[in-house]
Amino acid sequence: DAKTTQPPSMDCAEGRAANLPCNHSTISGNEYVYWYRQIHSQGPQYIIHGLKNNETNEMASLIITEDRKSSTLILPHATLRDTAVYYCIVRVAADSSYKLIFGSGTRLLVRP
Amino acid sequence: ETGVTQSPTHLIKTRGQQVTLRCSSQSGHNTVSWYQQALGQGPQFIFQYYREEENGRGNFPPRFSGLQFPNYSSELNVNALELDDSALYLCASSLWGYVEFFGPGTRLTVL
């Protein structure tokens, strides 16, 4: 079962920041939070990941609360091409490796 | 683009048949995972391969099997196809199982 909870849908205006929340209250101390997005049933696209510190890359910023029970993905200047389903995922151990357990995600609509 | 390729793009099979899907990893990656994504749902982990051996498996029956080759490419085989196997099958490659990069997927339809 997915260890994350996300709102099913959100929208924002083009050019504004999109803030996508995620709850992961049962996350363990060594489990990372990953964000992917998926456009029109293409393969999911990696966005960013983090453990406890805030992270930023060319696509987005990831803000993780101090207790690690929730996080927010920030797209600083949303464009129409950012319309997609966004998945917040806790990476869990799978035997001797790791696996991603996807939930239902948040469908983000960026409005002109 | 991630550098992960999958073939074929689309496939139609009938119930009871067998199917083989193929995946070529991104250069420098040594681990391959397979996911099944039914319509309207998030991807579900099938299994992962590292050093040509299965290295983790999700809740899928044994008729789902795989192979990883010395060049780190991979195959997913599904025997005795059922209607519910209709889905988008995604391959993802990574280095040691960390950040996974997905291919475009193979759309399988079982009639």
PDB file of C-alpha atoms in Angstrom:
ATOM      1  CA  ASP A   1       0.000   0.000   0.000  1.00  0.00           C
ATOM      2  CA  ALA A   2       1.067   3.528  -0.752  1.00  0.00           C
ATOM      3  CA  LYS A   3       2.476   5.379   2.235  1.00  0.00           C
ATOM      4  CA  THR A   4       1.440   8.798   0.919  1.00  0.00           C
ATOM      5  CA  THR A   5      -1.762  10.811   0.693  1.00  0.00           C
ATOM      6  CA  GLN A   6      -2.285  13.525  -1.920  1.00  0.00           C
ATOM      7  CA  PRO A   7      -5.263  15.638  -3.015  1.00  0.00           C
ATOM      8  CA  PRO A   8      -6.771  14.138  -6.178  1.00  0.00           C
ATOM      9  CA  SER A   9      -6.665  17.367  -8.148  1.00  0.00           C
ATOM     10  CA  MET A  10      -5.417  20.961  -8.059  1.00  0.00           C
ATOM     11  CA  ASP A  11      -5.148  23.845 -10.429  1.00  0.00           C
ATOM     12  CA  CYS A  12      -3.078  26.983 -10.709  1.00  0.00           C
ATOM     13  CA  ALA A  13      -2.621  29.882 -13.108  1.00  0.00           C
ATOM     14  CA  GLU A  14       0.189  29.885 -15.635  1.00  0.00           C
ATOM     15  CA  GLY A  15       3.205  31.789 -14.338  1.00  0.00           C
ATOM     16  CA  ARG A  16       2.263  31.323 -10.698  1.00  0.00           C
ATOM     17  CA  ALA A  17       3.824  28.904  -8.240  1.00  0.00           C
ATOM     18  CA  ALA A  18       2.196  25.495  -7.915  1.00  0.00           C
ATOM     19  CA  ASN A  19       2.417  24.021  -4.418  1.00  0.00           C
ATOM     20  CA  LEU A  20       1.560  20.322  -4.260  1.00  0.00           C
ATOM     21  CA  PRO A  21       1.154  18.878  -0.748  1.00  0.00           C
ATOM     22  CA  CYS A  22       1.800  15.307   0.365  1.00  0.00           C
ATOM     23  CA  ASN A  23       1.275  13.516   3.670  1.00  0.00           C
ATOM     24  CA  HIS A  24       3.496  10.604   4.645  1.00  0.00           C
ATOM     25  CA  SER A  25       2.919  10.275   8.379  1.00  0.00           C
ATOM     26  CA  THR A  26       4.198   6.664   8.593  1.00  0.00           C
ATOM     27  CA  ILE A  27       7.517   7.318   6.867  1.00  0.00           C
ATOM     28  CA  SER A  28      10.520   5.625   8.476  1.00  0.00           C
ATOM     29  CA  GLY A  29      13.738   7.405   9.328  1.00  0.00           C
ATOM     30  CA  ASN A  30      15.728   6.099   6.373  1.00  0.00           C
ATOM     31  CA  GLU A  31      12.998   6.302   3.716  1.00  0.00           C
ATOM     32  CA  TYR A  32      13.291   8.927   1.008  1.00  0.00           C
ATOM     33  CA  VAL A  33      10.479  10.979  -0.521  1.00  0.00           C
ATOM     34  CA  TYR A  34      10.453  10.992  -4.320  1.00  0.00           C
ATOM     35  CA  TRP A  35       8.346  13.018  -6.739  1.00  0.00           C
ATOM     36  CA  TYR A  36       7.550  11.963 -10.279  1.00  0.00           C
ATOM     37  CA  ARG A  37       5.066  13.280 -12.812  1.00  0.00           C
ATOM     38  CA  GLN A  38       3.290  11.605 -15.698  1.00  0.00           C
ATOM     39  CA  ILE A  39       1.918  13.276 -18.795  1.00  0.00           C
ATOM     40  CA  HIS A  40      -0.656  11.563 -21.031  1.00  0.00           C
ATOM     41  CA  SER A  41       0.283   7.985 -20.016  1.00  0.00           C
ATOM     42  CA  GLN A  42       3.912   8.509 -20.981  1.00  0.00           C
ATOM     43  CA  GLY A  43       6.506   7.045 -18.639  1.00  0.00           C
ATOM     44  CA  PRO A  44       6.758   8.837 -15.288  1.00  0.00           C
ATOM     45  CA  GLN A  45       9.351  11.602 -15.230  1.00  0.00           C
ATOM     46  CA  TYR A  46      11.634  11.995 -12.221  1.00  0.00           C
ATOM     47  CA  ILE A  47      11.440  15.422 -10.591  1.00  0.00           C
ATOM     48  CA  ILE A  48      13.255  15.456  -7.264  1.00  0.00           C
ATOM     49  CA  HIS A  49      13.847  13.490  -4.073  1.00  0.00           C
ATOM     50  CA  GLY A  50      14.933  14.146  -0.499  1.00  0.00           C
ATOM     51  CA  LEU A  51      15.407  12.640   2.952  1.00  0.00           C
ATOM     52  CA  LYS A  52      15.138  15.426   5.516  1.00  0.00           C
ATOM     53  CA  ASN A  53      16.640  18.586   4.076  1.00  0.00           C
ATOM     54  CA  ASN A  54      14.936  20.848   1.572  1.00  0.00           C
ATOM     55  CA  GLU A  55      16.090  20.236  -1.983  1.00  0.00           C
ATOM     56  CA  THR A  56      16.065  22.323  -5.149  1.00  0.00           C
ATOM     57  CA  ASN A  57      16.926  21.553  -8.749  1.00  0.00           C
ATOM     58  CA  GLU A  58      16.201  23.084 -12.119  1.00  0.00           C
ATOM     59  CA  MET A  59      12.668  21.717 -12.145  1.00  0.00           C
ATOM     60  CA  ALA A  60      11.338  22.204  -8.630  1.00  0.00           C
ATOM     61  CA  SER A  61      11.875  22.605  -4.911  1.00  0.00           C
ATOM     62  CA  LEU A  62      11.018  20.041  -2.251  1.00  0.00           C
ATOM     63  CA  ILE A  63      10.172  21.225   1.237  1.00  0.00           C
ATOM     64  CA  ILE A  64      10.073  18.500   3.919  1.00  0.00           C
ATOM     65  CA  THR A  65       8.707  19.288   7.373  1.00  0.00           C
ATOM     66  CA  GLU A  66      10.999  18.828  10.338  1.00  0.00           C
ATOM     67  CA  ASP A  67       9.036  15.801  11.596  1.00  0.00           C
ATOM     68  CA  ARG A  68       9.133  14.389   8.015  1.00  0.00           C
ATOM     69  CA  LYS A  69       5.420  13.613   8.098  1.00  0.00           C
ATOM     70  CA  SER A  70       4.628  15.819   5.126  1.00  0.00           C
ATOM     71  CA  SER A  71       6.237  17.579   2.209  1.00  0.00           C
ATOM     72  CA  THR A  72       5.437  20.079  -0.519  1.00  0.00           C
ATOM     73  CA  LEU A  73       6.603  20.118  -4.112  1.00  0.00           C
ATOM     74  CA  ILE A  74       6.918  23.628  -5.502  1.00  0.00           C
ATOM     75  CA  LEU A  75       6.955  24.437  -9.198  1.00  0.00           C
ATOM     76  CA  PRO A  76       8.050  28.092  -9.035  1.00  0.00           C
ATOM     77  CA  HIS A  77       6.602  29.333 -12.338  1.00  0.00           C
ATOM     78  CA  ALA A  78       4.079  26.833 -13.687  1.00  0.00           C
ATOM     79  CA  THR A  79       3.610  26.555 -17.449  1.00  0.00           C
ATOM     80  CA  LEU A  80       0.939  24.784 -19.472  1.00  0.00           C
ATOM     81  CA  ARG A  81       3.415  21.954 -20.065  1.00  0.00           C
ATOM     82  CA  ASP A  82       3.415  21.262 -16.311  1.00  0.00           C
ATOM     83  CA  THR A  83      -0.149  19.920 -16.552  1.00  0.00           C
ATOM     84  CA  ALA A  84       0.272  16.300 -15.439  1.00  0.00           C
ATOM     85  CA  VAL A  85      -0.373  13.782 -12.677  1.00  0.00           C
ATOM     86  CA  TYR A  86       2.148  14.301  -9.882  1.00  0.00           C
ATOM     87  CA  TYR A  87       3.090  11.357  -7.690  1.00  0.00           C
ATOM     88  CA  CYS A  88       4.569  11.700  -4.210  1.00  0.00           C
ATOM     89  CA  ILE A  89       6.265   8.413  -3.315  1.00  0.00           C
ATOM     90  CA  VAL A  90       8.053   6.978  -0.329  1.00  0.00           C
ATOM     91  CA  ARG A  91      10.775   4.641  -1.508  1.00  0.00           C
ATOM     92  CA  VAL A  92      10.677   1.454   0.569  1.00  0.00           C
ATOM     93  CA  ALA A  93      13.040  -1.469   0.962  1.00  0.00           C
ATOM     94  CA  ALA A  94      12.290  -4.483  -1.263  1.00  0.00           C
ATOM     95  CA  ASP A  95      14.363  -7.504  -0.287  1.00  0.00           C
ATOM     96  CA  SER A  96      17.918  -6.289  -0.930  1.00  0.00           C
ATOM     97  CA  SER A  97      16.935  -3.243  -2.957  1.00  0.00           C
ATOM     98  CA  TYR A  98      14.273  -0.563  -3.116  1.00  0.00           C
ATOM     99  CA  LYS A  99      10.940  -0.070  -4.835  1.00  0.00           C
ATOM    100  CA  LEU A 100       8.639   2.844  -5.526  1.00  0.00           C
ATOM    101  CA  ILE A 101       5.052   2.457  -4.318  1.00  0.00           C
ATOM    102  CA  PHE A 102       2.864   4.813  -6.302  1.00  0.00           C
ATOM    103  CA  GLY A 103      -0.464   6.119  -5.031  1.00  0.00           C
ATOM    104  CA  SER A 104      -3.130   7.819  -7.114  1.00  0.00           C
ATOM    105  CA  GLY A 105      -1.285  11.127  -7.394  1.00  0.00           C
ATOM    106  CA  THR A 106      -2.501  14.705  -7.824  1.00  0.00           C
ATOM    107  CA  ARG A 107      -3.806  15.803 -11.206  1.00  0.00           C
ATOM    108  CA  LEU A 108      -2.464  19.338 -11.689  1.00  0.00           C
ATOM    109  CA  LEU A 109      -4.141  21.555 -14.248  1.00  0.00           C
ATOM    110  CA  VAL A 110      -2.287  24.734 -15.196  1.00  0.00           C
ATOM    111  CA  ARG A 111      -4.743  27.338 -16.527  1.00  0.00           C
ATOM    112  CA  PRO A 112      -3.787  29.927 -19.183  1.00  0.00           C
TER     113      PRO A 112
ATOM    114  CA  GLU B   1      14.153  11.761 -22.701  1.00  0.00           C
ATOM    115  CA  THR B   2      15.707   9.306 -20.269  1.00  0.00           C
ATOM    116  CA  GLY B   3      17.602   6.961 -22.591  1.00  0.00           C
ATOM    117  CA  VAL B   4      15.434   4.024 -21.532  1.00  0.00           C
ATOM    118  CA  THR B   5      13.762   2.400 -24.512  1.00  0.00           C
ATOM    119  CA  GLN B   6      10.992  -0.189 -24.673  1.00  0.00           C
ATOM    120  CA  SER B   7       9.591  -2.361 -27.431  1.00  0.00           C
ATOM    121  CA  PRO B   8       7.105  -2.824 -28.825  1.00  0.00           C
ATOM    122  CA  THR B   9       5.094   0.360 -28.306  1.00  0.00           C
ATOM    123  CA  HIS B  10       1.745  -1.361 -28.572  1.00  0.00           C
ATOM    124  CA  LEU B  11       0.744  -5.007 -28.555  1.00  0.00           C
ATOM    125  CA  ILE B  12      -2.535  -6.897 -28.868  1.00  0.00           C
ATOM    126  CA  LYS B  13      -2.820 -10.470 -27.614  1.00  0.00           C
ATOM    127  CA  THR B  14      -5.638 -12.876 -26.880  1.00  0.00           C
ATOM    128  CA  ARG B  15      -6.404 -14.500 -23.556  1.00  0.00           C
ATOM    129  CA  GLY B  16      -4.169 -17.492 -22.804  1.00  0.00           C
ATOM    130  CA  GLN B  17      -1.292 -16.356 -25.016  1.00  0.00           C
ATOM    131  CA  GLN B  18       2.189 -15.486 -23.868  1.00  0.00           C
ATOM    132  CA  VAL B  19       3.967 -12.138 -24.364  1.00  0.00           C
ATOM    133  CA  THR B  20       7.528 -10.837 -24.114  1.00  0.00           C
ATOM    134  CA  LEU B  21       8.270  -7.151 -23.588  1.00  0.00           C
ATOM    135  CA  ARG B  22      11.746  -5.689 -23.931  1.00  0.00           C
ATOM    136  CA  CYS B  23      13.641  -2.873 -22.268  1.00  0.00           C
ATOM    137  CA  SER B  24      17.011  -1.277 -22.907  1.00  0.00           C
ATOM    138  CA  SER B  25      18.530   0.471 -19.889  1.00  0.00           C
ATOM    139  CA  GLN B  26      20.026   3.928 -19.781  1.00  0.00           C
ATOM    140  CA  SER B  27      23.781   3.898 -20.287  1.00  0.00           C
ATOM    141  CA  GLY B  28      25.638   3.378 -17.001  1.00  0.00           C
ATOM    142  CA  HIS B  29      22.684   1.834 -15.171  1.00  0.00           C
ATOM    143  CA  ASN B  30      22.840  -1.677 -13.699  1.00  0.00           C
ATOM    144  CA  THR B  31      19.358  -2.209 -12.216  1.00  0.00           C
ATOM    145  CA  VAL B  32      16.019  -2.632 -13.986  1.00  0.00           C
ATOM    146  CA  SER B  33      12.525  -2.530 -12.511  1.00  0.00           C
ATOM    147  CA  TRP B  34       9.217  -3.344 -14.150  1.00  0.00           C
ATOM    148  CA  TYR B  35       5.864  -1.757 -13.292  1.00  0.00           C
ATOM    149  CA  GLN B  36       2.289  -2.369 -14.433  1.00  0.00           C
ATOM    150  CA  GLN B  37      -0.068   0.578 -14.770  1.00  0.00           C
ATOM    151  CA  ALA B  38      -3.760  -0.128 -15.246  1.00  0.00           C
ATOM    152  CA  LEU B  39      -5.927   2.611 -16.716  1.00  0.00           C
ATOM    153  CA  GLY B  40      -6.526   5.425 -14.243  1.00  0.00           C
ATOM    154  CA  GLN B  41      -4.199   4.041 -11.586  1.00  0.00           C
ATOM    155  CA  GLY B  42      -0.620   4.609 -10.494  1.00  0.00           C
ATOM    156  CA  PRO B  43       2.104   2.175 -11.549  1.00  0.00           C
ATOM    157  CA  GLN B  44       2.484  -1.011  -9.480  1.00  0.00           C
ATOM    158  CA  PHE B  45       5.875  -2.599  -8.861  1.00  0.00           C
ATOM    159  CA  ILE B  46       6.252  -6.042 -10.461  1.00  0.00           C
ATOM    160  CA  PHE B  47       9.911  -6.896  -9.818  1.00  0.00           C
ATOM    161  CA  GLN B  48      13.467  -5.657 -10.047  1.00  0.00           C
ATOM    162  CA  TYR B  49      16.589  -7.223 -11.560  1.00  0.00           C
ATOM    163  CA  TYR B  50      20.199  -6.667 -10.592  1.00  0.00           C
ATOM    164  CA  ARG B  51      23.186  -8.730 -11.712  1.00  0.00           C
ATOM    165  CA  GLU B  52      20.851 -10.849 -13.819  1.00  0.00           C
ATOM    166  CA  GLU B  53      18.868 -12.015 -10.783  1.00  0.00           C
ATOM    167  CA  GLU B  54      15.474 -11.036  -9.390  1.00  0.00           C
ATOM    168  CA  ASN B  55      16.111  -8.641  -6.546  1.00  0.00           C
ATOM    169  CA  GLY B  56      12.682  -7.831  -5.159  1.00  0.00           C
ATOM    170  CA  ARG B  57       9.132  -8.680  -6.234  1.00  0.00           C
ATOM    171  CA  GLY B  58       5.726  -7.121  -5.825  1.00  0.00           C
ATOM    172  CA  ASN B  59       2.383  -8.888  -5.453  1.00  0.00           C
ATOM    173  CA  PHE B  60       2.300 -10.536  -8.885  1.00  0.00           C
ATOM    174  CA  PRO B  61       1.831 -14.254  -9.677  1.00  0.00           C
ATOM    175  CA  PRO B  62       4.659 -16.461 -11.002  1.00  0.00           C
ATOM    176  CA  ARG B  63       3.328 -16.254 -14.555  1.00  0.00           C
ATOM    177  CA  PHE B  64       5.032 -12.835 -14.554  1.00  0.00           C
ATOM    178  CA  SER B  65       8.739 -13.506 -14.990  1.00  0.00           C
ATOM    179  CA  GLY B  66      11.755 -11.618 -16.182  1.00  0.00           C
ATOM    180  CA  LEU B  67      15.313 -11.715 -17.374  1.00  0.00           C
ATOM    181  CA  GLN B  68      18.227  -9.324 -17.227  1.00  0.00           C
ATOM    182  CA  PHE B  69      21.087  -9.722 -19.668  1.00  0.00           C
ATOM    183  CA  PRO B  70      24.823  -8.965 -19.257  1.00  0.00           C
ATOM    184  CA  ASN B  71      24.342  -5.634 -21.053  1.00  0.00           C
ATOM    185  CA  TYR B  72      21.655  -4.791 -18.423  1.00  0.00           C
ATOM    186  CA  SER B  73      18.789  -4.928 -20.909  1.00  0.00           C
ATOM    187  CA  SER B  74      15.749  -6.805 -19.680  1.00  0.00           C
ATOM    188  CA  GLU B  75      12.662  -8.757 -20.685  1.00  0.00           C
ATOM    189  CA  LEU B  76       9.292  -9.146 -19.014  1.00  0.00           C
ATOM    190  CA  ASN B  77       7.423 -12.337 -19.845  1.00  0.00           C
ATOM    191  CA  VAL B  78       3.788 -12.939 -19.050  1.00  0.00           C
ATOM    192  CA  ASN B  79       2.279 -16.404 -19.560  1.00  0.00           C
ATOM    193  CA  ALA B  80      -1.379 -17.403 -19.781  1.00  0.00           C
ATOM    194  CA  LEU B  81      -2.561 -13.852 -20.406  1.00  0.00           C
ATOM    195  CA  GLU B  82      -5.737 -12.706 -18.687  1.00  0.00           C
ATOM    196  CA  LEU B  83      -8.003  -9.802 -19.587  1.00  0.00           C
ATOM    197  CA  ASP B  84      -6.856  -7.936 -16.453  1.00  0.00           C
ATOM    198  CA  ASP B  85      -3.282  -7.973 -17.748  1.00  0.00           C
ATOM    199  CA  SER B  86      -4.269  -5.213 -20.167  1.00  0.00           C
ATOM    200  CA  ALA B  87      -2.166  -2.264 -19.017  1.00  0.00           C
ATOM    201  CA  LEU B  88       0.789   0.002 -19.694  1.00  0.00           C
ATOM    202  CA  TYR B  89       3.990  -1.842 -18.781  1.00  0.00           C
ATOM    203  CA  LEU B  90       6.813   0.414 -17.695  1.00  0.00           C
ATOM    204  CA  CYS B  91      10.478  -0.341 -17.414  1.00  0.00           C
ATOM    205  CA  ALA B  92      12.762   1.801 -15.239  1.00  0.00           C
ATOM    206  CA  SER B  93      16.527   1.671 -14.981  1.00  0.00           C
ATOM    207  CA  SER B  94      18.772   2.969 -12.226  1.00  0.00           C
ATOM    208  CA  LEU B  95      22.194   2.728 -10.683  1.00  0.00           C
ATOM    209  CA  TRP B  96      21.976   0.480  -7.629  1.00  0.00           C
ATOM    210  CA  GLY B  97      18.212   1.055  -7.395  1.00  0.00           C
ATOM    211  CA  TYR B  98      18.377   4.717  -6.476  1.00  0.00           C
ATOM    212  CA  VAL B  99      16.808   7.241  -8.846  1.00  0.00           C
ATOM    213  CA  GLU B 100      14.776   5.294 -11.396  1.00  0.00           C
ATOM    214  CA  PHE B 101      14.314   6.638 -14.911  1.00  0.00           C
ATOM    215  CA  PHE B 102      11.345   5.310 -16.822  1.00  0.00           C
ATOM    216  CA  GLY B 103      10.914   4.343 -20.430  1.00  0.00           C
ATOM    217  CA  PRO B 104       7.862   5.295 -22.503  1.00  0.00           C
ATOM    218  CA  GLY B 105       6.078   2.008 -21.800  1.00  0.00           C
ATOM    219  CA  THR B 106       4.436  -0.771 -23.792  1.00  0.00           C
ATOM    220  CA  ARG B 107       0.655  -0.699 -24.076  1.00  0.00           C
ATOM    221  CA  LEU B 108      -0.638  -4.296 -23.885  1.00  0.00           C
ATOM    222  CA  THR B 109      -4.230  -5.105 -24.795  1.00  0.00           C
ATOM    223  CA  VAL B 110      -5.568  -8.582 -24.052  1.00  0.00           C
ATOM    224  CA  LEU B 111      -8.744  -9.548 -25.902  1.00  0.00           C
TER     225      LEU B 111
END
